[in-house]
């Protein structure tokens, strides 16, 4: 029953809201262009190279789009699929080391965690990365325990796929966990059995070589800007305090994180010999070492700790190996407190955050439903003793999030997606017409329109590609480039040699005033406004009207 509840939470409302910008819109568009061009080597955004991330996630997305079309379901299915694969791997690993009860507990805990649920329905790399990291770590643990090189080889293969998903972190993350544990277990050699690194290299080299031929500076950019600069400098604007990830991991793995901490505090880390259990030591290494690493990094985002959630789920399953689910009452108390806080959200959030009326109106219903379910499940957990019932009670609140929050997510989608904007433009845009983004770039707009968008910009930062920004002048000169100088749109709006629609930020009053003087307002959303369409016939009409007014005046 708990497994079914967790599964419902993962899939419910998967496509009920549109793609959210910037990440979902950009990633889905890169995949759409990959499918449209059948170029599975070089990721492209708006027809330009996009080497900011490797190819594997985009390739999987593109393959699904070739089957189902460039749609929101096609974009969101791969993250969900990799999440389910992660849960299956966690269950398999738990079964090997704790039996069927441990497998069910670990699977439900991994699935019914807020971080897992959130990124299972987000078109971003981290659910895919998490699967390959979990596969690598499970294989390395087996290799260390059995001194078996074939497991190590499998782990290195998973590392190669992790690197092809998100770059060097796919190599660093599994090794920073496995190496200390292997040294402690005096089994370091098994990790470096030659077959593993050789297989990893063989899997990586073909794409790296092909990519370097297409973009000669790719490796220096990927290792320099996208890795070293991101980790060691605040240049990319993703910094945060050293404790940034502590509340994110604690809340993102609720209620299981509290159950795990309480179980450890009661001595659940000890083995039969009263020393630390090697399995627990491995899971603690899995959680603590990356947490320290990411905390010291200058780049911080919530999804970075997603690969740590399976370790918490596995630890809870291990701690619950007896008849009594360890830490359940602590988790119950936390749920009750969390439910009360959620219930208070309508009175607190509007004072802390600038919210639109749509989002503000959706919060009370969401908070009431989710808060009530969380409090009730917390209270039930306090009195329950059977493992399966406790597991169900702890899973229900997280699984309720997409059900209770459906309207809230739809309102967020209206503000953070260009679906509404694209629908209005598509109704009036004839084939072959241009869409011009003026100092703004709604990243999901090309995806919904199924065509590139011209960008008039001084810096190109609107594309959210560090690679394109650093050499913008070069990419403006490439034949067929969508990039235009910042003031190009002025003449384009007046002359309008071919049909065009212009898009700019809703709060850019100066640009909107100039556009409004030339072409009609088409649609205005919370963040963007579109004007047009314009065409040469519009220009002729305006000139005739002006000539007629002059003749009337002279009479």
Coordinates of N, CA and C in Angstrom, one line a residue, residues 323-544:
X323 N 11.6 -5.2 14.7 CA 10.2 -5.1 14.7 C 9.7 -3.6 14.9
X324 N 10.5 -2.9 15.6 CA 10.2 -1.5 15.9 C 10.8 -0.5 14.9
X325 N 10.1 0.3 14.2 CA 10.7 1.2 13.3 C 11.4 2.4 14.0
X326 N 12.7 2.3 14.1 CA 13.5 3.3 14.9 C 13.3 4.7 14.4
X327 N 13.1 5.6 15.4 CA 13.0 7.0 15.0 C 11.6 7.4 14.5
X328 N 10.6 6.5 14.6 CA 9.3 6.8 14.0 C 8.6 7.9 14.8
X329 N 8.7 7.9 16.1 CA 8.1 8.9 16.9 C 8.7 10.3 16.7
X330 N 10.0 10.3 16.6 CA 10.7 11.6 16.2 C 10.2 12.1 14.9
X331 N 10.0 11.3 13.9 CA 9.5 11.7 12.6 C 8.0 12.1 12.8
X332 N 7.3 11.4 13.6 CA 5.9 11.8 13.8 C 5.8 13.2 14.4
X333 N 6.6 13.5 15.4 CA 6.6 14.9 16.0 C 7.0 15.9 15.0
X334 N 7.9 15.6 14.1 CA 8.4 16.5 13.1 C 7.2 16.8 12.1
X335 N 6.5 15.7 11.7 CA 5.4 15.9 10.8 C 4.3 16.8 11.4
X336 N 4.0 16.6 12.7 CA 3.0 17.5 13.3 C 3.4 18.9 13.3
X337 N 4.7 19.2 13.6 CA 5.2 20.5 13.6 C 5.2 21.1 12.2
X338 N 5.6 20.3 11.2 CA 5.6 20.7 9.8 C 4.2 21.0 9.3
X339 N 3.3 20.2 9.7 CA 1.9 20.5 9.3 C 1.3 21.8 9.8
X340 N 1.7 22.1 11.1 CA 1.2 23.3 11.7 C 1.9 24.5 11.0
X341 N 3.1 24.4 10.6 CA 3.8 25.5 9.9 C 3.2 25.7 8.5
X342 N 2.9 24.5 7.8 CA 2.3 24.6 6.5 C 0.9 25.3 6.6
X343 N 0.2 25.0 7.7 CA -1.1 25.6 7.9 C -1.0 27.1 8.1
X344 N 0.1 27.6 8.6 CA 0.3 29.0 8.9 C 0.8 29.7 7.7
X345 N 1.2 29.0 6.6 CA 1.8 29.7 5.4 C 1.0 30.8 4.8
X346 N -0.4 30.7 4.7 CA -1.1 31.8 4.1 C -0.9 33.2 4.8
X347 N -0.7 33.1 6.1 CA -0.5 34.3 6.9 C 0.9 34.8 6.9
X348 N 1.9 34.0 6.5 CA 3.3 34.3 6.6 C 3.9 34.6 5.3
X349 N 3.7 33.8 4.3 CA 4.4 33.9 3.0 C 4.1 35.2 2.3
X350 N 2.9 35.8 2.3 CA 2.7 37.1 1.6 C 3.5 38.2 2.3
X351 N 3.8 38.0 3.5 CA 4.6 39.1 4.2 C 6.1 38.9 3.9
X352 N 6.5 37.7 3.5 CA 8.0 37.5 3.2 C 8.3 37.6 1.8
X353 N 7.4 37.2 0.9 CA 7.7 37.1 -0.5 C 6.7 38.0 -1.4
X354 N 7.2 38.6 -2.4 CA 6.3 39.3 -3.4 C 5.5 38.3 -4.2
X355 N 4.3 38.1 -3.9 CA 3.5 37.1 -4.6 C 2.4 37.7 -5.5
X356 N 2.2 37.1 -6.6 CA 1.1 37.6 -7.5 C -0.3 37.2 -6.8
X357 N -1.3 37.8 -7.3 CA -2.6 37.5 -6.7 C -3.0 36.1 -7.0
X358 N -2.7 35.5 -8.2 CA -3.0 34.1 -8.5 C -2.4 33.2 -7.5
X359 N -1.1 33.3 -7.3 CA -0.3 32.5 -6.4 C -0.8 32.7 -4.9
X360 N -1.0 33.9 -4.6 CA -1.5 34.2 -3.2 C -2.9 33.6 -2.9
X361 N -3.7 33.6 -3.9 CA -5.1 33.0 -3.8 C -5.0 31.5 -3.7
X362 N -4.0 30.9 -4.3 CA -3.9 29.4 -4.3 C -3.3 28.8 -3.1
X363 N -2.6 29.7 -2.3 CA -1.9 29.2 -1.2 C -2.8 28.6 -0.1
X364 N -3.9 29.3 0.3 CA -4.7 28.9 1.4 C -5.2 27.4 1.3
X365 N -5.8 27.1 0.1 CA -6.3 25.8 -0.1 C -5.2 24.7 -0.1
X366 N -4.1 25.0 -0.7 CA -3.0 24.1 -0.7 C -2.5 23.9 0.8
X367 N -2.3 25.0 1.5 CA -1.8 24.9 2.9 C -2.8 24.1 3.8
X368 N -4.1 24.4 3.6 CA -5.1 23.7 4.5 C -5.1 22.2 4.2
X369 N -5.1 21.8 3.0 CA -5.2 20.4 2.7 C -3.9 19.7 3.1
X370 N -2.7 20.2 2.7 CA -1.5 19.6 3.0 C -1.1 19.6 4.4
X371 N -1.4 20.7 5.1 CA -1.2 20.9 6.5 C -2.0 19.9 7.3
X372 N -3.3 19.7 7.0 CA -4.2 18.8 7.7 C -3.7 17.4 7.5
X373 N -3.4 17.0 6.3 CA -2.9 15.6 6.1 C -1.7 15.3 6.8
X374 N -0.7 16.3 6.8 CA 0.5 16.1 7.5 C 0.4 16.0 9.0
X375 N -0.5 16.8 9.6 CA -0.7 16.7 11.1 C -1.4 15.4 11.4
X376 N -2.4 15.0 10.6 CA -3.1 13.7 10.9 C -2.2 12.5 10.8
X377 N -1.4 12.5 9.7 CA -0.4 11.4 9.6 C 0.6 11.4 10.6
X378 N 1.1 12.5 11.1 CA 2.0 12.6 12.2 C 1.4 12.1 13.5
X379 N 0.2 12.4 13.7 CA -0.5 11.9 14.9 C -0.7 10.4 14.9
X380 N -1.1 9.9 13.7 CA -1.2 8.4 13.6 C 0.1 7.7 13.8
X381 N 1.1 8.3 13.2 CA 2.5 7.6 13.3 C 2.9 7.5 14.8
X382 N 2.5 8.5 15.6 CA 2.9 8.5 17.0 C 2.4 7.3 17.7
X383 N 1.2 6.8 17.3 CA 0.6 5.7 18.0 C 0.8 4.3 17.3
X384 N 1.2 4.4 16.0 CA 1.3 3.1 15.3 C 2.6 2.4 15.7
X385 N 2.6 1.1 15.6 CA 3.8 0.3 15.9 C 4.3 -0.6 14.8
X386 N 3.3 -1.1 14.0 CA 3.7 -2.0 12.9 C 4.4 -1.2 11.8
X387 N 5.5 -1.9 11.3 CA 6.3 -1.3 10.3 C 5.5 -0.8 9.0
X388 N 4.7 -1.7 8.5 CA 4.0 -1.3 7.3 C 3.1 -0.1 7.4
X389 N 2.4 0.0 8.6 CA 1.5 1.1 8.9 C 2.3 2.4 9.1
X390 N 3.4 2.3 9.8 CA 4.2 3.5 10.0 C 4.7 4.0 8.6
X391 N 5.2 3.0 7.8 CA 5.7 3.4 6.5 C 4.6 4.1 5.7
X392 N 3.4 3.6 5.7 CA 2.3 4.3 5.0 C 2.0 5.7 5.5
X393 N 1.9 5.8 6.8 CA 1.6 7.1 7.4 C 2.7 8.1 7.1
X394 N 3.9 7.7 7.1 CA 5.0 8.7 6.8 C 5.1 9.0 5.4
X395 N 4.6 8.1 4.5 CA 4.7 8.4 3.0 C 3.6 9.3 2.5
X396 N 2.4 9.2 3.2 CA 1.2 9.9 2.7 C 1.4 11.4 2.5
X397 N 2.0 12.1 3.6 CA 2.1 13.6 3.4 C 2.9 14.0 2.2
X398 N 4.0 13.4 1.9 CA 4.8 13.8 0.7 C 4.1 13.5 -0.5
X399 N 3.4 12.3 -0.6 CA 2.7 11.9 -1.8 C 1.5 12.9 -2.0
X400 N 1.0 13.5 -1.0 CA -0.1 14.5 -1.1 C 0.3 15.8 -1.7
X401 N 1.6 16.1 -1.7 CA 2.1 17.4 -2.2 C 1.5 17.8 -3.6
X402 N 1.7 16.9 -4.6 CA 1.2 17.3 -6.0 C -0.3 17.3 -6.1
X403 N -1.0 16.6 -5.2 CA -2.4 16.6 -5.2 C -3.0 17.9 -4.6
X404 N -2.5 18.2 -3.4 CA -2.9 19.4 -2.8 C -2.4 20.7 -3.5
X405 N -1.2 20.6 -4.1 CA -0.6 21.7 -4.7 C -0.8 21.9 -6.2
X406 N -1.8 21.2 -6.7 CA -2.0 21.3 -8.2 C -2.3 22.7 -8.6
X407 N -3.3 23.3 -8.0 CA -3.7 24.7 -8.4 C -2.5 25.7 -8.2
X408 N -1.8 25.5 -7.1 CA -0.7 26.4 -6.9 C 0.4 26.2 -8.0
X409 N 0.7 25.0 -8.4 CA 1.6 24.8 -9.4 C 1.2 25.4 -10.8
X410 N -0.1 25.3 -11.0 CA -0.7 25.9 -12.3 C -0.5 27.4 -12.3
X411 N -0.7 28.0 -11.1 CA -0.5 29.4 -11.1 C 1.0 29.8 -11.2
X412 N 1.9 29.0 -10.6 CA 3.3 29.2 -10.8 C 3.7 29.0 -12.2
X413 N 3.1 28.0 -12.9 CA 3.4 27.8 -14.3 C 2.9 28.9 -15.1
X414 N 1.8 29.6 -14.8 CA 1.4 30.7 -15.6 C 2.4 31.8 -15.6
X415 N 3.1 32.0 -14.5 CA 4.0 33.1 -14.3 C 5.4 32.7 -14.8
X416 N 5.8 31.5 -14.7 CA 7.2 31.1 -15.0 C 7.3 30.3 -16.3
X417 N 6.3 30.3 -17.1 CA 6.3 29.6 -18.4 C 5.9 30.6 -19.5
X418 N 6.3 30.3 -20.7 CA 5.9 31.1 -21.8 C 4.8 30.4 -22.6
X419 N 4.2 29.4 -22.1 CA 3.1 28.6 -22.8 C 2.0 29.6 -23.2
X420 N 1.5 30.4 -22.3 CA 0.4 31.3 -22.6 C 0.9 32.3 -23.7
X421 N 2.1 32.8 -23.6 CA 2.6 33.8 -24.5 C 2.7 33.1 -25.9
X422 N 3.2 31.9 -25.9 CA 3.4 31.2 -27.2 C 2.1 30.9 -27.9
X423 N 1.1 30.5 -27.1 CA -0.3 30.3 -27.7 C -0.8 31.5 -28.4
X424 N -0.7 32.7 -27.8 CA -1.2 33.9 -28.4 C -0.4 34.2 -29.6
X425 N 0.9 34.0 -29.6 CA 1.7 34.3 -30.8 C 1.4 33.3 -31.9
X426 N 1.3 32.0 -31.6 CA 1.0 31.0 -32.6 C -0.3 31.2 -33.4
X427 N -1.3 31.9 -32.7 CA -2.6 32.1 -33.4 C -2.4 33.1 -34.5
X428 N -1.4 34.0 -34.5 CA -1.3 35.0 -35.5 C -0.1 34.9 -36.4
X429 N 0.8 34.0 -36.0 CA 2.1 33.9 -36.7 C 2.0 33.0 -37.9
X430 N 2.2 33.5 -39.1 CA 2.2 32.6 -40.3 C 3.5 31.9 -40.5
X431 N 3.5 30.8 -41.2 CA 4.8 30.1 -41.5 C 5.8 31.0 -42.0
X432 N 7.1 30.8 -41.5 CA 8.2 31.6 -42.0 C 8.3 32.9 -41.3
X433 N 7.4 33.3 -40.5 CA 7.5 34.6 -39.8 C 8.6 34.5 -38.7
X434 N 9.1 35.7 -38.2 CA 10.1 35.8 -37.2 C 9.4 36.2 -35.9
X435 N 10.0 35.7 -34.8 CA 9.7 36.2 -33.5 C 11.0 36.8 -33.0
X436 N 10.9 38.0 -32.5 CA 12.1 38.8 -32.1 C 12.0 39.0 -30.6
X437 N 13.0 38.5 -29.8 CA 13.0 38.8 -28.4 C 13.9 40.0 -28.2
X438 N 13.4 41.0 -27.5 CA 14.1 42.3 -27.3 C 14.6 42.3 -25.8
X439 N 15.9 42.1 -25.6 CA 16.5 42.2 -24.3 C 15.8 41.3 -23.3
X440 N 15.2 40.2 -23.8 CA 14.5 39.2 -23.0 C 14.5 37.9 -23.8
X441 N 14.4 36.8 -23.2 CA 14.3 35.5 -23.9 C 13.6 34.5 -23.1
X442 N 12.3 34.4 -23.2 CA 11.5 33.3 -22.5 C 12.0 32.0 -23.0
X443 N 12.7 31.2 -22.2 CA 13.4 30.1 -22.7 C 12.6 28.9 -23.2
X444 N 11.3 28.9 -22.7 CA 10.4 27.8 -23.3 C 9.7 28.3 -24.5
X445 N 9.8 29.6 -24.9 CA 9.1 30.1 -26.1 C 9.5 29.3 -27.4
X446 N 10.8 29.1 -27.7 CA 11.1 28.3 -28.9 C 10.5 26.9 -28.9
X447 N 10.5 26.3 -27.7 CA 10.0 25.0 -27.6 C 8.5 24.9 -27.9
X448 N 7.7 25.9 -27.4 CA 6.3 25.9 -27.7 C 6.0 26.3 -29.1
X449 N 6.8 27.2 -29.7 CA 6.6 27.7 -31.0 C 7.2 26.7 -32.1
X450 N 8.0 25.8 -31.6 CA 8.7 24.9 -32.5 C 9.6 25.6 -33.6
X451 N 10.2 26.7 -33.2 CA 11.1 27.4 -34.1 C 12.1 28.3 -33.3
X452 N 13.2 28.6 -33.9 CA 14.2 29.5 -33.2 C 13.6 30.9 -33.0
X453 N 14.1 31.7 -32.1 CA 13.7 33.0 -31.8 C 14.9 34.0 -32.0
X454 N 14.7 35.1 -32.7 CA 15.8 36.0 -32.8 C 15.9 36.8 -31.5
X455 N 17.2 37.1 -31.2 CA 17.4 37.8 -29.9 C 18.2 39.1 -30.2
X456 N 17.7 40.2 -29.8 CA 18.4 41.5 -29.9 C 18.8 41.8 -28.5
X457 N 20.1 41.7 -28.2 CA 20.7 41.8 -26.9 C 22.1 42.4 -26.9
X458 N 22.4 43.1 -25.9 CA 23.8 43.7 -25.7 C 24.8 42.6 -25.2
X459 N 24.3 41.7 -24.4 CA 25.2 40.7 -23.8 C 24.9 39.2 -24.1
X460 N 23.7 38.9 -24.5 CA 23.3 37.5 -24.7 C 23.0 36.8 -23.5
X461 N 23.1 37.5 -22.3 CA 22.9 36.8 -21.0 C 21.5 36.1 -20.9
X462 N 20.6 36.6 -21.7 CA 19.2 36.1 -21.7 C 19.2 34.6 -22.0
X463 N 20.2 34.1 -22.8 CA 20.2 32.7 -23.2 C 20.7 31.8 -22.1
X464 N 21.2 32.4 -21.0 CA 21.7 31.6 -19.8 C 22.8 30.6 -20.2
X465 N 23.6 31.0 -21.2 CA 24.7 30.1 -21.6 C 26.0 30.9 -21.4
X466 N 26.8 30.5 -20.4 CA 28.1 31.2 -20.2 C 29.0 31.1 -21.4
X467 N 28.9 30.0 -22.2 CA 29.7 29.8 -23.4 C 29.3 30.8 -24.4
X468 N 28.1 31.0 -24.7 CA 27.7 32.0 -25.7 C 28.0 33.4 -25.3
X469 N 27.8 33.7 -24.0 CA 28.0 35.1 -23.5 C 29.5 35.5 -23.6
X470 N 30.4 34.6 -23.4 CA 31.8 35.0 -23.3 C 32.3 35.3 -24.7
X471 N 31.7 34.8 -25.8 CA 32.2 35.1 -27.2 C 31.0 35.5 -28.0
X472 N 30.2 36.4 -27.6 CA 28.9 36.8 -28.2 C 29.2 37.4 -29.6
X473 N 30.2 38.2 -29.8 CA 30.5 38.8 -31.1 C 30.8 37.8 -32.1
X474 N 31.5 36.8 -31.8 CA 31.8 35.7 -32.7 C 30.5 35.0 -33.2
X475 N 29.6 34.7 -32.3 CA 28.4 34.0 -32.7 C 27.4 34.8 -33.4
X476 N 27.5 36.1 -33.3 CA 26.6 37.0 -34.1 C 27.0 36.9 -35.6
X477 N 28.2 36.6 -35.9 CA 28.7 36.6 -37.3 C 28.5 35.3 -38.0
X478 N 28.1 34.3 -37.2 CA 27.9 33.0 -37.8 C 26.7 33.0 -38.8
X479 N 26.8 32.5 -40.0 CA 25.6 32.5 -40.9 C 24.4 31.9 -40.3
X480 N 23.3 32.6 -40.4 CA 22.0 32.0 -39.8 C 21.9 32.3 -38.3
X481 N 22.8 33.0 -37.7 CA 22.7 33.2 -36.3 C 21.5 34.0 -35.9
X482 N 20.8 33.6 -34.8 CA 19.7 34.4 -34.3 C 20.0 35.6 -33.5
X483 N 21.3 35.8 -33.3 CA 21.7 36.9 -32.4 C 21.8 38.2 -33.2
X484 N 21.3 39.3 -32.6 CA 21.3 40.6 -33.3 C 21.8 41.6 -32.3
X485 N 22.4 42.8 -32.8 CA 22.8 43.8 -31.9 C 21.6 44.3 -31.1
X486 N 21.9 45.0 -30.0 CA 20.9 45.4 -29.0 C 19.8 46.3 -29.6
X487 N 20.2 47.2 -30.5 CA 19.3 48.2 -31.1 C 18.7 47.8 -32.4
X488 N 19.1 46.6 -32.9 CA 18.6 46.1 -34.2 C 17.1 46.2 -34.4
X489 N 16.4 45.9 -33.3 CA 15.0 45.8 -33.3 C 14.3 47.1 -33.7
X490 N 14.9 48.2 -33.4 CA 14.3 49.5 -33.8 C 13.9 49.6 -35.3
X491 N 14.9 49.4 -36.1 CA 14.7 49.4 -37.6 C 13.8 48.2 -38.0
X492 N 13.9 47.1 -37.3 CA 13.1 45.9 -37.7 C 11.7 46.2 -37.5
X493 N 11.3 46.9 -36.4 CA 9.9 47.2 -36.1 C 9.4 48.2 -37.1
X494 N 10.2 49.2 -37.6 CA 9.7 50.2 -38.5 C 9.6 49.6 -39.9
X495 N 10.7 49.0 -40.4 CA 10.7 48.5 -41.8 C 9.9 47.3 -42.0
X496 N 10.1 46.3 -41.1 CA 9.3 45.1 -41.0 C 9.2 44.4 -42.4
X497 N 10.4 44.1 -43.0 CA 10.4 43.5 -44.3 C 9.7 42.1 -44.4
X498 N 9.6 41.4 -43.3 CA 8.8 40.2 -43.2 C 8.0 40.2 -41.9
X499 N 7.0 39.4 -41.8 CA 6.1 39.4 -40.7 C 7.0 39.1 -39.4
X500 N 6.7 39.9 -38.4 CA 7.4 39.7 -37.1 C 6.5 39.9 -36.0
X501 N 6.8 39.2 -34.9 CA 6.2 39.5 -33.6 C 7.4 39.8 -32.6
X502 N 7.2 40.8 -31.8 CA 8.3 41.3 -30.9 C 7.9 40.9 -29.4
X503 N 8.8 40.4 -28.7 CA 8.6 40.0 -27.3 C 9.6 40.8 -26.4
X504 N 9.1 41.4 -25.3 CA 10.0 42.0 -24.4 C 9.5 41.8 -23.0
X505 N 10.3 42.3 -22.0 CA 9.8 42.1 -20.6 C 8.6 43.0 -20.3
X506 N 7.8 42.5 -19.5 CA 6.6 43.3 -19.2 C 6.9 44.6 -18.4
X507 N 8.0 44.6 -17.7 CA 8.4 45.7 -16.9 C 9.3 46.7 -17.7
X508 N 9.6 46.4 -18.9 CA 10.5 47.3 -19.7 C 9.7 48.3 -20.4
X509 N 9.4 49.4 -19.6 CA 8.4 50.4 -20.1 C 9.0 51.2 -21.4
X510 N 10.3 51.4 -21.4 CA 10.8 52.1 -22.5 C 10.7 51.4 -23.8
X511 N 11.1 50.1 -23.8 CA 11.0 49.3 -25.0 C 9.5 49.1 -25.4
X512 N 8.6 48.9 -24.5 CA 7.2 48.7 -24.8 C 6.6 49.9 -25.4
X513 N 7.0 51.1 -24.9 CA 6.5 52.4 -25.5 C 6.9 52.5 -27.0
X514 N 8.2 52.2 -27.3 CA 8.6 52.3 -28.7 C 7.9 51.2 -29.6
X515 N 7.7 50.0 -29.1 CA 7.0 49.0 -29.8 C 5.5 49.4 -30.0
X516 N 4.9 49.9 -29.0 CA 3.5 50.2 -29.1 C 3.2 51.3 -30.1
X517 N 4.2 52.2 -30.4 CA 4.1 53.2 -31.4 C 4.1 52.6 -32.8
X518 N 4.6 51.4 -32.9 CA 4.8 50.8 -34.3 C 3.8 49.7 -34.6
X519 N 3.6 48.8 -33.6 CA 2.8 47.6 -33.8 C 1.9 47.4 -32.6
X520 N 0.7 46.8 -32.8 CA -0.2 46.6 -31.8 C 0.2 45.6 -30.7
X521 N -0.3 45.8 -29.5 CA -0.1 44.8 -28.4 C -0.9 43.6 -28.7
X522 N -0.2 42.5 -28.7 CA -0.8 41.2 -28.9 C -1.2 40.5 -27.6
X523 N -0.3 40.4 -26.6 CA -0.7 39.8 -25.4 C 0.3 40.3 -24.3
X524 N -0.1 40.4 -23.1 CA 0.8 40.7 -22.0 C 0.5 39.7 -20.9
X525 N 1.6 39.1 -20.4 CA 1.6 38.1 -19.3 C 2.3 38.7 -18.1
X526 N 2.5 38.0 -17.0 CA 3.1 38.5 -15.8 C 4.5 39.0 -16.1
X527 N 5.2 38.3 -17.0 CA 6.6 38.7 -17.2 C 6.9 39.2 -18.6
X528 N 6.1 39.0 -19.6 CA 6.5 39.4 -20.9 C 5.3 40.0 -21.6
X529 N 5.6 40.8 -22.7 CA 4.6 41.4 -23.5 C 5.0 41.1 -25.0
X530 N 4.0 40.8 -25.8 CA 4.3 40.6 -27.2 C 3.5 41.6 -28.1
X531 N 4.2 42.1 -29.1 CA 3.6 43.1 -30.0 C 3.7 42.6 -31.4
X532 N 2.6 42.8 -32.2 CA 2.6 42.4 -33.6 C 1.3 41.7 -33.9
X533 N 1.3 41.0 -35.1 CA 2.4 41.0 -36.0 C 2.5 42.2 -36.9
X534 N 3.7 42.5 -37.4 CA 3.9 43.6 -38.3 C 4.3 43.0 -39.6
X535 N 4.1 43.7 -40.7 CA 4.6 43.3 -42.0 C 4.7 44.5 -42.9
X536 N 5.3 44.3 -44.1 CA 5.5 45.5 -45.0 C 4.2 46.2 -45.3
X537 N 3.1 45.4 -45.4 CA 1.8 46.0 -45.6 C 1.4 47.0 -44.5
X538 N 1.8 46.6 -43.3 CA 1.5 47.5 -42.2 C 2.2 48.9 -42.4
X539 N 3.5 48.7 -42.8 CA 4.3 50.0 -43.0 C 3.6 50.8 -44.1
X540 N 3.2 50.2 -45.2 CA 2.6 50.9 -46.3 C 1.3 51.6 -45.8
X541 N 0.5 50.9 -45.0 CA -0.7 51.4 -44.5 C -0.4 52.6 -43.6
X542 N 0.6 52.5 -42.8 CA 1.0 53.7 -41.9 C 1.4 54.9 -42.7
X543 N 2.1 54.6 -43.8 CA 2.6 55.7 -44.7 C 1.4 56.4 -45.4
X544 N 0.4 55.6 -45.8 CA -0.8 56.1 -46.5 C -1.6 57.0 -45.5

